[in-house]
Amino acid sequence: MLANALPQLYALVLSVVAARYLGPSGMGRQSFIAFVEATTITLLSGSFSLALMRYIGEAVGAGRAGSARWLAVRILRIEMAAALVGGGALVVIAALGGEPRDAWLLAALAVVSSTVATVPGAVLVGLQRWRDATIAGLTTGGLGVVATIVVLSLGGRITAMFVVEAIVTTIALLWTGALARGALDGLHAQPAPAPDLLRGTVRFAVFSFGGSILYLIVWRRSEFFFLQHYSSDRQIAFYSIAFAVATGVVRLPSAMGEVLAPAVATLFGAGAHERIRAGFSRALRLLVLATLPVTAAAAALGPEALRLFWGEAFSPATGPFLIMVAASLLTPVTVLCSSLLAGLGRVGVPLLAEALAAGVDIGVAFALVPHHGALGAAIASSCALVASGLPLLVYASRITGPLRVQPVALVRGAIVAGAGGGVAWAVSAAFGGGVGLVLGLLCGTAVFLGLALLVGFLPRADAEWLREVLGKRFSGPAGDALLALAGRRQ
């Protein structure tokens, strides 16, 4: 969860700093280069990273540790070649007049190191070595944020930001690679050729590649291309901020869903199908409940926070932000369903769902972005999220059997979260500024917790399960607090 959530927090901090030092136009240009860089990395590594993670998990679950080691080396060779292709593409953009030229060249270096780094990252996740998978990225990312703030404060511009990124991604590659090698050595098995695993990984990756393209369209700001063509760098900046904040709001709940894939793959390899079926309903229920107060607080306090942290010049980002926050309620559920299906090796229906969503995204963006800029881009993105999430939820429920989501508990949770959000908005609007933001957050939290203690927020069985699973750390006062969230009337 930290590995997925904290980088988004880093991105939000950098967004605020870039907005203050570069202004709307400069920030828009920097965001577009970073978007092209991230898109290239995802295209070249996303499908193989997911496939490697999945098949390493299955191999270990089936007792084939040596085959897992062999497979990791084979995929590393493929990704090294892909990294050179991706870096070369950005070098060509720089040669053809991409500005600032040095920024594009440095982004090319970041593409190479980040693409290769996905292999050791997938190995660590596939082995469920969460701490190792987290520590390198979080540490280097945090240092990168500090370094970027320093260089911008000293007068650096867009190119200086990419200097820092190139250095940070290279260090992260070396660090993660060392951790992955140690994890593979810890399997205490000699590499054993496994052509069947390699064929399965490549086949999964090929099918997933189409999904990666669709994923980029639906989930990764593909609307930038429409804004670049039809609008301006300022509109790119407004949409970039709205997208980053709305995505950051649900990043922690989404991370809860993402950790499901390697666990499902390992259980699938061990033949523990009943455990897979039994866990999905509870995961879905808890994830929805975790998302409700987060999105309520974001909708209530987000507009004032945008004006306060990014500045009045970026207040036009408020409208796109509210639209995307509303749609983000479905995002963690979609991630959870995708993780389940990835762990089971089911790629067909998710591919069709993403294709539908991509068509919706492109069509709505083409219709609205030319006349409405960032607002039209936000509507297009939100429509795509809904078009992707609902089919996946239906299909996942058919695989696992009837879902026990307890509608009464979800409605009660929505009312409790909505009441807290409403109070937070009212207090923030009454006082305004930083004072209103802090008071709104405190008052909204107090109302939310008070109602949770009175009528309940978590179902009692889920609260007891959480306390048991989290072990000794939650067996004392913290465990009692979890049970308190179940309320007195359940």
CSV table of C-alpha atoms in Angstrom, one decimal:
chain,number,residue,atom,x,y,z
A,1,MET,CA,0.0,0.0,0.0
A,2,LEU,CA,2.8,2.4,0.9
A,3,ALA,CA,4.6,1.5,-2.4
A,4,ASN,CA,1.6,2.6,-4.3
A,5,ALA,CA,0.3,5.5,-2.2
A,6,LEU,CA,3.4,7.4,-1.2
A,7,PRO,CA,4.7,7.9,-4.8
A,8,GLN,CA,1.3,9.6,-5.5
A,9,LEU,CA,1.9,11.8,-2.5
A,10,TYR,CA,5.4,12.6,-3.9
A,11,ALA,CA,3.8,13.5,-7.2
A,12,LEU,CA,1.3,15.9,-5.5
A,13,VAL,CA,4.1,17.7,-3.7
A,14,LEU,CA,6.1,18.1,-6.9
A,15,SER,CA,2.9,19.3,-8.6
A,16,VAL,CA,2.5,22.1,-6.0
A,17,VAL,CA,6.2,23.1,-6.2
A,18,ALA,CA,6.2,23.0,-10.0
A,19,ALA,CA,3.0,25.1,-10.1
A,20,ARG,CA,4.6,27.7,-7.9
A,21,TYR,CA,7.9,28.0,-9.7
A,22,LEU,CA,7.0,27.2,-13.3
A,23,GLY,CA,3.5,28.7,-13.6
A,24,PRO,CA,0.6,27.2,-15.6
A,25,SER,CA,2.4,27.2,-19.0
A,26,GLY,CA,5.7,25.8,-17.7
A,27,MET,CA,4.0,23.2,-15.6
A,28,GLY,CA,1.9,22.1,-18.6
A,29,ARG,CA,5.0,21.6,-20.7
A,30,GLN,CA,6.8,19.6,-17.9
A,31,SER,CA,3.6,17.5,-17.4
A,32,PHE,CA,3.4,16.6,-21.1
A,33,ILE,CA,7.0,15.4,-21.2
A,34,ALA,CA,6.5,13.4,-18.0
A,35,PHE,CA,3.3,11.9,-19.5
A,36,VAL,CA,5.1,10.8,-22.7
A,37,GLU,CA,7.9,9.3,-20.6
A,38,ALA,CA,5.5,7.4,-18.3
A,39,THR,CA,3.5,6.2,-21.4
A,40,THR,CA,6.6,4.8,-23.0
A,41,ILE,CA,7.6,2.9,-19.8
A,42,THR,CA,4.1,1.4,-19.5
A,43,LEU,CA,3.9,0.3,-23.1
A,44,LEU,CA,7.3,-1.4,-22.9
A,45,SER,CA,7.1,-3.0,-19.5
A,46,GLY,CA,3.6,-3.0,-18.2
A,47,SER,CA,2.5,-6.3,-19.7
A,48,PHE,CA,5.7,-8.2,-19.1
A,49,SER,CA,5.9,-6.9,-15.5
A,50,LEU,CA,2.4,-8.2,-14.7
A,51,ALA,CA,3.0,-11.5,-16.5
A,52,LEU,CA,6.3,-12.1,-14.7
A,53,MET,CA,4.7,-11.2,-11.3
A,54,ARG,CA,1.9,-13.6,-12.0
A,55,TYR,CA,3.9,-16.6,-13.2
A,56,ILE,CA,6.6,-16.3,-10.5
A,57,GLY,CA,3.9,-16.4,-7.9
A,58,GLU,CA,2.4,-19.5,-9.5
A,59,ALA,CA,5.7,-21.2,-9.9
A,60,VAL,CA,6.6,-20.7,-6.2
A,61,GLY,CA,3.1,-21.8,-5.2
A,62,ALA,CA,3.6,-25.0,-7.3
A,63,GLY,CA,7.0,-25.7,-5.7
A,64,ARG,CA,9.1,-24.7,-8.8
A,65,ALA,CA,11.5,-22.2,-7.3
A,66,GLY,CA,14.3,-23.0,-9.7
A,67,SER,CA,12.0,-22.3,-12.7
A,68,ALA,CA,11.1,-18.9,-11.2
A,69,ARG,CA,14.8,-17.9,-11.1
A,70,TRP,CA,15.3,-19.0,-14.7
A,71,LEU,CA,12.2,-17.1,-15.9
A,72,ALA,CA,13.3,-13.9,-14.2
A,73,VAL,CA,16.5,-13.9,-16.2
A,74,ARG,CA,14.8,-14.5,-19.5
A,75,ILE,CA,12.4,-11.7,-19.0
A,76,LEU,CA,15.2,-9.3,-17.9
A,77,ARG,CA,16.9,-9.8,-21.3
A,78,ILE,CA,13.7,-8.9,-23.1
A,79,GLU,CA,13.1,-5.8,-21.1
A,80,MET,CA,16.7,-4.6,-21.5
A,81,ALA,CA,16.2,-4.6,-25.3
A,82,ALA,CA,12.8,-2.9,-24.9
A,83,ALA,CA,14.3,-0.2,-22.7
A,84,LEU,CA,16.8,0.8,-25.4
A,85,VAL,CA,14.0,1.1,-27.9
A,86,GLY,CA,12.0,3.3,-25.6
A,87,GLY,CA,14.9,5.5,-24.7
A,88,GLY,CA,15.8,5.9,-28.4
A,89,ALA,CA,12.2,7.0,-29.2
A,90,LEU,CA,12.6,10.0,-26.8
A,91,VAL,CA,16.0,10.8,-28.2
A,92,VAL,CA,14.4,11.0,-31.7
A,93,ILE,CA,11.7,13.4,-30.3
A,94,ALA,CA,14.5,15.6,-29.0
A,95,ALA,CA,16.4,15.5,-32.3
A,96,LEU,CA,13.2,16.5,-34.2
A,97,GLY,CA,12.8,19.7,-32.1
A,98,GLY,CA,11.2,18.7,-28.9
A,99,GLU,CA,11.6,21.5,-26.3
A,100,PRO,CA,13.3,21.7,-24.0
A,101,ARG,CA,15.8,19.4,-25.8
A,102,ASP,CA,17.8,18.4,-22.8
A,103,ALA,CA,14.7,17.6,-20.8
A,104,TRP,CA,13.7,15.1,-23.5
A,105,LEU,CA,17.1,13.5,-23.5
A,106,LEU,CA,17.1,13.1,-19.7
A,107,ALA,CA,13.6,11.7,-19.9
A,108,ALA,CA,15.0,9.1,-22.3
A,109,LEU,CA,17.6,8.0,-19.7
A,110,ALA,CA,14.8,7.7,-17.1
A,111,VAL,CA,12.8,5.5,-19.6
A,112,VAL,CA,15.7,3.1,-19.9
A,113,SER,CA,16.4,2.7,-16.2
A,114,SER,CA,12.7,2.6,-15.2
A,115,THR,CA,11.8,0.0,-17.8
A,116,VAL,CA,14.6,-2.3,-16.7
A,117,ALA,CA,13.7,-1.7,-13.1
A,118,THR,CA,10.2,-3.2,-13.6
A,119,VAL,CA,11.7,-6.7,-13.8
A,120,PRO,CA,13.3,-6.8,-10.3
A,121,GLY,CA,10.2,-5.0,-9.0
A,122,ALA,CA,7.9,-7.7,-10.5
A,123,VAL,CA,10.2,-10.4,-9.0
A,124,LEU,CA,9.8,-9.0,-5.5
A,125,VAL,CA,6.1,-8.5,-5.8
A,126,GLY,CA,5.6,-12.0,-7.2
A,127,LEU,CA,7.5,-13.4,-4.2
A,128,GLN,CA,5.4,-11.1,-2.0
A,129,ARG,CA,8.5,-9.4,-0.6
A,130,TRP,CA,6.6,-6.3,0.0
A,131,ARG,CA,9.1,-4.5,2.2
A,132,ASP,CA,11.9,-5.1,-0.3
A,133,ALA,CA,9.7,-4.0,-3.2
A,134,THR,CA,8.8,-0.8,-1.3
A,135,ILE,CA,12.0,0.4,0.4
A,136,ALA,CA,14.1,1.4,-2.7
A,137,GLY,CA,11.3,3.2,-4.6
A,138,LEU,CA,10.1,5.1,-1.5
A,139,THR,CA,13.5,6.1,-0.3
A,140,THR,CA,14.8,7.3,-3.7
A,141,GLY,CA,11.5,8.9,-4.5
A,142,GLY,CA,11.5,10.9,-1.3
A,143,LEU,CA,15.1,12.0,-1.9
A,144,GLY,CA,14.1,13.0,-5.4
A,145,VAL,CA,11.3,15.2,-4.2
A,146,VAL,CA,13.6,17.0,-1.8
A,147,ALA,CA,16.3,17.4,-4.5
A,148,THR,CA,13.7,18.8,-7.0
A,149,ILE,CA,12.5,21.3,-4.5
A,150,VAL,CA,16.1,22.4,-4.0
A,151,VAL,CA,17.0,22.8,-7.6
A,152,LEU,CA,13.8,24.7,-8.4
A,153,SER,CA,14.3,27.0,-5.5
A,154,LEU,CA,17.8,27.7,-6.8
A,155,GLY,CA,16.5,28.8,-10.2
A,156,GLY,CA,16.3,25.5,-12.1
A,157,ARG,CA,13.6,25.0,-14.6
A,158,ILE,CA,12.1,22.0,-16.4
A,159,THR,CA,15.4,20.5,-17.4
A,160,ALA,CA,16.6,20.5,-13.8
A,161,MET,CA,13.6,18.5,-12.8
A,162,PHE,CA,14.5,15.8,-15.3
A,163,VAL,CA,18.1,15.8,-14.2
A,164,VAL,CA,17.0,14.8,-10.7
A,165,GLU,CA,14.6,12.2,-12.1
A,166,ALA,CA,17.3,10.5,-14.3
A,167,ILE,CA,19.6,10.2,-11.3
A,168,VAL,CA,16.9,8.9,-9.0
A,169,THR,CA,15.6,6.2,-11.4
A,170,THR,CA,19.1,5.0,-12.0
A,171,ILE,CA,19.8,4.6,-8.3
A,172,ALA,CA,16.4,2.9,-7.8
A,173,LEU,CA,17.3,0.4,-10.6
A,174,LEU,CA,20.6,-0.6,-9.0
A,175,TRP,CA,19.0,-0.9,-5.5
A,176,THR,CA,16.0,-2.9,-6.6
A,177,GLY,CA,18.1,-5.1,-8.7
A,178,ALA,CA,20.3,-6.0,-5.7
A,179,LEU,CA,17.2,-6.8,-3.6
A,180,ALA,CA,15.6,-9.0,-6.2
A,181,ARG,CA,18.8,-11.0,-6.7
A,182,GLY,CA,19.0,-11.6,-3.0
A,183,ALA,CA,15.3,-12.7,-2.9
A,184,LEU,CA,15.9,-15.1,-5.7
A,185,ASP,CA,19.0,-16.5,-4.1
A,186,GLY,CA,16.9,-17.0,-0.9
A,187,LEU,CA,14.8,-19.5,-2.8
A,188,HIS,CA,17.7,-22.0,-2.4
A,189,ALA,CA,17.2,-23.5,-5.8
A,190,GLN,CA,19.3,-23.6,-8.9
A,191,PRO,CA,17.8,-22.1,-12.1
A,192,ALA,CA,15.9,-24.7,-13.9
A,193,PRO,CA,14.7,-24.2,-17.5
A,194,ALA,CA,11.0,-24.0,-17.8
A,195,PRO,CA,9.9,-23.4,-21.4
A,196,ASP,CA,6.2,-23.9,-20.4
A,197,LEU,CA,6.4,-21.0,-17.9
A,198,LEU,CA,8.2,-18.8,-20.5
A,199,ARG,CA,5.5,-19.6,-23.1
A,200,GLY,CA,2.8,-18.8,-20.5
A,201,THR,CA,4.5,-15.5,-19.5
A,202,VAL,CA,5.0,-14.4,-23.1
A,203,ARG,CA,1.4,-15.4,-24.1
A,204,PHE,CA,0.0,-13.5,-21.1
A,205,ALA,CA,2.2,-10.5,-21.9
A,206,VAL,CA,1.1,-10.5,-25.5
A,207,PHE,CA,-2.6,-10.5,-24.6
A,208,SER,CA,-1.9,-8.0,-21.9
A,209,PHE,CA,-0.1,-5.6,-24.3
A,210,GLY,CA,-3.3,-4.7,-25.9
A,211,GLY,CA,-4.7,-4.2,-22.4
A,212,SER,CA,-1.7,-1.9,-21.6
A,213,ILE,CA,-2.5,0.3,-24.6
A,214,LEU,CA,-6.1,0.5,-23.5
A,215,TYR,CA,-5.0,1.0,-19.9
A,216,LEU,CA,-3.1,4.1,-21.0
A,217,ILE,CA,-6.1,5.5,-22.8
A,218,VAL,CA,-8.5,4.9,-19.9
A,219,TRP,CA,-6.2,5.4,-16.8
A,220,ARG,CA,-3.2,7.5,-17.8
A,221,ARG,CA,-4.2,10.9,-19.0
A,222,SER,CA,-4.5,10.1,-22.7
A,223,GLU,CA,-6.6,13.2,-22.9
A,224,PHE,CA,-3.3,15.1,-22.8
A,225,PHE,CA,-3.0,14.4,-26.6
A,226,PHE,CA,-6.3,16.1,-27.2
A,227,LEU,CA,-5.4,19.0,-25.0
A,228,GLN,CA,-2.0,19.3,-26.7
A,229,HIS,CA,-3.7,19.4,-30.1
A,230,TYR,CA,-6.8,21.4,-29.4
A,231,SER,CA,-6.0,23.5,-26.4
A,232,SER,CA,-3.0,25.0,-24.5
A,233,ASP,CA,-0.3,24.2,-22.0
A,234,ARG,CA,-2.4,26.0,-19.4
A,235,GLN,CA,-5.3,23.6,-19.9
A,236,ILE,CA,-2.9,20.7,-19.7
A,237,ALA,CA,-1.7,22.0,-16.3
A,238,PHE,CA,-5.3,22.4,-15.0
A,239,TYR,CA,-6.2,18.9,-16.0
A,240,SER,CA,-2.9,17.5,-14.7
A,241,ILE,CA,-3.5,18.9,-11.3
A,242,ALA,CA,-7.1,17.7,-11.2
A,243,PHE,CA,-6.1,14.2,-12.3
A,244,ALA,CA,-3.2,14.0,-9.9
A,245,VAL,CA,-5.2,15.0,-6.9
A,246,ALA,CA,-8.3,12.9,-7.7
A,247,THR,CA,-6.0,9.9,-8.4
A,248,GLY,CA,-4.1,10.5,-5.2
A,249,VAL,CA,-7.4,10.6,-3.2
A,250,VAL,CA,-8.2,6.9,-4.0
A,251,ARG,CA,-4.6,5.7,-4.3
A,252,LEU,CA,-4.4,4.1,-0.9
A,253,PRO,CA,-7.7,2.2,-1.2
A,254,SER,CA,-6.7,1.2,-4.7
A,255,ALA,CA,-3.4,-0.1,-3.4
A,256,MET,CA,-5.3,-2.4,-1.1
A,257,GLY,CA,-6.8,-4.0,-4.2
A,258,GLU,CA,-3.6,-4.2,-6.1
A,259,VAL,CA,-1.9,-6.5,-3.6
A,260,LEU,CA,-4.5,-9.2,-4.3
A,261,ALA,CA,-3.0,-10.4,-7.6
A,262,PRO,CA,0.2,-12.2,-6.4
A,263,ALA,CA,-1.7,-13.7,-3.5
A,264,VAL,CA,-4.4,-15.1,-5.8
A,265,ALA,CA,-1.7,-16.3,-8.3
A,266,THR,CA,0.0,-18.2,-5.4
A,267,LEU,CA,-3.3,-19.7,-4.2
A,268,PHE,CA,-4.2,-20.6,-7.7
A,269,GLY,CA,-0.9,-22.4,-8.1
A,270,ALA,CA,-1.5,-24.3,-4.9
A,271,GLY,CA,-5.1,-25.2,-6.0
A,272,ALA,CA,-6.7,-23.3,-3.1
A,273,HIS,CA,-9.8,-22.2,-5.1
A,274,GLU,CA,-12.1,-22.0,-2.1
A,275,ARG,CA,-9.9,-19.5,-0.3
A,276,ILE,CA,-10.0,-17.3,-3.5
A,277,ARG,CA,-13.8,-17.4,-3.6
A,278,ALA,CA,-14.2,-16.8,0.1
A,279,GLY,CA,-12.0,-13.7,0.3
A,280,PHE,CA,-13.3,-11.7,-2.6
A,281,SER,CA,-16.6,-10.6,-1.1
A,282,ARG,CA,-15.0,-9.4,2.1
A,283,ALA,CA,-12.2,-7.6,0.2
A,284,LEU,CA,-14.8,-5.8,-2.0
A,285,ARG,CA,-16.9,-4.8,1.0
A,286,LEU,CA,-14.0,-3.4,3.0
A,287,LEU,CA,-12.6,-1.6,0.0
A,288,VAL,CA,-15.8,0.2,-0.8
A,289,LEU,CA,-16.2,1.2,2.9
A,290,ALA,CA,-12.6,2.5,2.9
A,291,THR,CA,-13.2,4.6,-0.2
A,292,LEU,CA,-16.4,6.3,1.0
A,293,PRO,CA,-14.9,8.7,3.7
A,294,VAL,CA,-11.8,9.4,1.6
A,295,THR,CA,-13.9,10.6,-1.4
A,296,ALA,CA,-16.3,12.5,0.8
A,297,ALA,CA,-13.5,14.4,2.4
A,298,ALA,CA,-11.9,15.1,-1.0
A,299,ALA,CA,-15.1,16.5,-2.5
A,300,ALA,CA,-15.7,18.7,0.6
A,301,LEU,CA,-12.2,20.1,1.1
A,302,GLY,CA,-10.5,19.6,-2.3
A,303,PRO,CA,-11.6,22.9,-4.0
A,304,GLU,CA,-10.3,25.0,-1.2
A,305,ALA,CA,-7.1,23.0,-1.0
A,306,LEU,CA,-6.5,23.5,-4.7
A,307,ARG,CA,-6.7,27.3,-4.3
A,308,LEU,CA,-4.6,27.3,-1.1
A,309,PHE,CA,-1.7,25.1,-2.2
A,310,TRP,CA,-1.5,25.5,-6.0
A,311,GLY,CA,-2.6,29.2,-6.0
A,312,GLU,CA,-5.5,31.2,-7.5
A,313,ALA,CA,-4.0,30.9,-10.9
A,314,PHE,CA,-4.9,27.2,-10.9
A,315,SER,CA,-8.5,27.6,-9.6
A,316,PRO,CA,-9.9,26.5,-13.0
A,317,ALA,CA,-8.8,23.0,-12.0
A,318,THR,CA,-11.6,22.8,-9.4
A,319,GLY,CA,-14.4,21.8,-11.9
A,320,PRO,CA,-12.4,18.9,-13.5
A,321,PHE,CA,-11.3,17.8,-10.0
A,322,LEU,CA,-14.9,17.4,-8.7
A,323,ILE,CA,-16.0,15.5,-11.7
A,324,MET,CA,-13.1,13.1,-11.4
A,325,VAL,CA,-13.6,12.6,-7.7
A,326,ALA,CA,-17.2,11.5,-8.2
A,327,ALA,CA,-16.0,8.9,-10.7
A,328,SER,CA,-13.1,7.8,-8.5
A,329,LEU,CA,-15.5,6.0,-6.2
A,330,LEU,CA,-15.5,3.1,-8.6
A,331,THR,CA,-11.7,3.1,-9.1
A,332,PRO,CA,-10.6,0.9,-6.2
A,333,VAL,CA,-13.3,-1.6,-7.0
A,334,THR,CA,-12.1,-1.8,-10.6
A,335,VAL,CA,-8.6,-2.3,-9.4
A,336,LEU,CA,-9.6,-5.1,-7.1
A,337,CYS,CA,-11.5,-6.9,-9.8
A,338,SER,CA,-8.6,-6.5,-12.2
A,339,SER,CA,-6.2,-7.9,-9.6
A,340,LEU,CA,-8.4,-10.9,-9.1
A,341,LEU,CA,-8.7,-11.7,-12.8
A,342,ALA,CA,-4.9,-11.1,-13.3
A,343,GLY,CA,-4.1,-13.6,-10.5
A,344,LEU,CA,-6.4,-16.1,-12.1
A,345,GLY,CA,-4.8,-15.5,-15.5
A,346,ARG,CA,-8.1,-14.3,-17.1
A,347,VAL,CA,-7.2,-11.5,-19.6
A,348,GLY,CA,-10.0,-11.7,-22.2
A,349,VAL,CA,-12.9,-10.0,-20.5
A,350,PRO,CA,-10.7,-7.3,-18.9
A,351,LEU,CA,-9.4,-6.6,-22.4
A,352,LEU,CA,-12.9,-6.2,-23.8
A,353,ALA,CA,-13.9,-4.0,-20.9
A,354,GLU,CA,-10.9,-1.7,-21.4
A,355,ALA,CA,-11.6,-1.6,-25.2
A,356,LEU,CA,-15.1,-0.4,-24.5
A,357,ALA,CA,-13.8,2.2,-22.0
A,358,ALA,CA,-11.1,3.4,-24.4
A,359,GLY,CA,-13.7,3.9,-27.1
A,360,VAL,CA,-15.8,5.9,-24.7
A,361,ASP,CA,-12.8,8.0,-23.6
A,362,ILE,CA,-11.7,8.9,-27.1
A,363,GLY,CA,-15.2,9.6,-28.3
A,364,VAL,CA,-16.1,11.9,-25.4
A,365,ALA,CA,-12.7,13.6,-25.5
A,366,PHE,CA,-13.0,14.3,-29.2
A,367,ALA,CA,-16.4,15.8,-28.7
A,368,LEU,CA,-15.7,17.9,-25.6
A,369,VAL,CA,-12.0,18.8,-25.3
A,370,PRO,CA,-11.9,21.2,-28.3
A,371,HIS,CA,-14.6,23.5,-26.7
A,372,HIS,CA,-14.2,22.8,-23.0
A,373,GLY,CA,-10.5,22.1,-22.4
A,374,ALA,CA,-9.7,20.5,-19.1
A,375,LEU,CA,-13.3,20.2,-18.1
A,376,GLY,CA,-14.1,18.1,-21.2
A,377,ALA,CA,-11.0,16.0,-20.6
A,378,ALA,CA,-12.2,15.3,-17.0
A,379,ILE,CA,-15.7,14.2,-18.3
A,380,ALA,CA,-14.1,11.9,-20.8
A,381,SER,CA,-11.9,10.3,-18.2
A,382,SER,CA,-14.7,9.8,-15.8
A,383,CYS,CA,-17.0,8.2,-18.4
A,384,ALA,CA,-14.2,5.8,-19.3
A,385,LEU,CA,-13.7,4.8,-15.7
A,386,VAL,CA,-17.4,3.9,-15.3
A,387,ALA,CA,-17.4,2.0,-18.6
A,388,SER,CA,-14.4,0.0,-17.5
A,389,GLY,CA,-15.4,-0.8,-13.9
A,390,LEU,CA,-19.0,-2.0,-14.2
A,391,PRO,CA,-18.3,-4.9,-16.6
A,392,LEU,CA,-15.3,-6.1,-14.6
A,393,LEU,CA,-17.4,-6.1,-11.4
A,394,VAL,CA,-20.2,-8.1,-13.0
A,395,TYR,CA,-17.7,-10.6,-14.5
A,396,ALA,CA,-15.7,-11.0,-11.3
A,397,SER,CA,-18.9,-11.7,-9.3
A,398,ARG,CA,-19.8,-14.4,-11.8
A,399,ILE,CA,-16.5,-16.1,-11.3
A,400,THR,CA,-16.5,-16.0,-7.5
A,401,GLY,CA,-20.2,-16.7,-7.0
A,402,PRO,CA,-22.9,-14.5,-5.4
A,403,LEU,CA,-21.3,-11.5,-3.7
A,404,ARG,CA,-22.1,-10.9,0.0
A,405,VAL,CA,-21.7,-7.2,0.1
A,406,GLN,CA,-24.3,-6.4,2.8
A,407,PRO,CA,-26.1,-3.5,1.1
A,408,VAL,CA,-27.4,-2.2,4.5
A,409,ALA,CA,-23.9,-1.9,5.8
A,410,LEU,CA,-22.8,0.0,2.6
A,411,VAL,CA,-25.7,2.4,2.7
A,412,ARG,CA,-25.0,3.0,6.4
A,413,GLY,CA,-21.4,3.7,5.6
A,414,ALA,CA,-22.3,6.1,2.8
A,415,ILE,CA,-24.5,8.1,5.2
A,416,VAL,CA,-21.9,8.3,7.9
A,417,ALA,CA,-19.2,9.3,5.4
A,418,GLY,CA,-21.5,11.8,3.7
A,419,ALA,CA,-22.4,13.4,7.0
A,420,GLY,CA,-18.8,13.9,7.8
A,421,GLY,CA,-18.1,15.4,4.4
A,422,GLY,CA,-21.0,17.7,4.6
A,423,VAL,CA,-19.9,19.1,7.9
A,424,ALA,CA,-16.3,19.5,6.6
A,425,TRP,CA,-17.6,21.5,3.6
A,426,ALA,CA,-19.8,23.8,5.7
A,427,VAL,CA,-17.1,24.6,8.2
A,428,SER,CA,-14.5,25.2,5.4
A,429,ALA,CA,-16.8,27.4,3.5
A,430,ALA,CA,-17.7,29.4,6.6
A,431,PHE,CA,-14.1,30.2,7.6
A,432,GLY,CA,-12.2,29.9,4.3
A,433,GLY,CA,-8.5,29.7,3.7
A,434,GLY,CA,-6.1,27.5,5.7
A,435,VAL,CA,-8.0,27.9,8.9
A,436,GLY,CA,-11.2,26.8,7.3
A,437,LEU,CA,-9.5,23.8,5.8
A,438,VAL,CA,-8.0,22.6,9.1
A,439,LEU,CA,-11.2,23.2,11.0
A,440,GLY,CA,-13.3,21.6,8.3
A,441,LEU,CA,-11.1,18.5,8.4
A,442,LEU,CA,-11.2,18.3,12.2
A,443,CYS,CA,-15.0,18.8,12.5
A,444,GLY,CA,-15.8,16.5,9.6
A,445,THR,CA,-13.6,13.8,11.2
A,446,ALA,CA,-15.3,14.3,14.6
A,447,VAL,CA,-18.7,13.9,13.1
A,448,PHE,CA,-17.7,10.8,11.1
A,449,LEU,CA,-16.1,9.1,14.1
A,450,GLY,CA,-19.1,10.0,16.4
A,451,LEU,CA,-21.6,8.5,14.0
A,452,ALA,CA,-19.4,5.5,13.4
A,453,LEU,CA,-19.3,4.8,17.1
A,454,LEU,CA,-23.0,5.3,17.4
A,455,VAL,CA,-24.5,3.5,14.4
A,456,GLY,CA,-21.5,1.7,13.1
A,457,PHE,CA,-19.3,2.0,10.0
A,458,LEU,CA,-17.6,-1.4,9.7
A,459,PRO,CA,-19.7,-4.6,10.0
A,460,ARG,CA,-18.9,-6.3,13.3
A,461,ALA,CA,-17.6,-9.5,11.6
A,462,ASP,CA,-15.3,-7.5,9.3
A,463,ALA,CA,-13.9,-5.5,12.3
A,464,GLU,CA,-13.2,-8.7,14.2
A,465,TRP,CA,-11.6,-10.3,11.2
A,466,LEU,CA,-9.3,-7.3,10.6
A,467,ARG,CA,-8.2,-7.3,14.2
A,468,GLU,CA,-7.4,-11.0,14.0
A,469,VAL,CA,-5.5,-10.8,10.7
A,470,LEU,CA,-3.4,-7.8,11.8
A,471,GLY,CA,-2.3,-9.7,14.8
A,472,LYS,CA,-0.5,-8.5,17.9
A,473,ARG,CA,-0.3,-4.9,16.8
A,474,PHE,CA,-4.1,-4.6,16.9
A,475,SER,CA,-4.8,-6.8,19.9
A,476,GLY,CA,-4.7,-4.0,22.4
A,477,PRO,CA,-6.2,-0.4,22.2
A,478,ALA,CA,-5.8,-0.3,18.4
A,479,GLY,CA,-7.8,-3.5,18.1
A,480,ASP,CA,-10.5,-2.1,20.4
A,481,ALA,CA,-10.6,1.0,18.2
A,482,LEU,CA,-11.3,-1.2,15.2
A,483,LEU,CA,-14.1,-2.9,16.9
A,484,ALA,CA,-15.5,0.5,18.0
A,485,LEU,CA,-15.9,1.4,14.3
A,486,ALA,CA,-18.4,-1.3,14.2
A,487,GLY,CA,-20.7,0.8,16.4
A,488,ARG,CA,-22.7,0.0,19.5
A,489,ARG,CA,-25.9,-1.1,17.7
A,490,GLN,CA,-24.5,-4.0,15.6
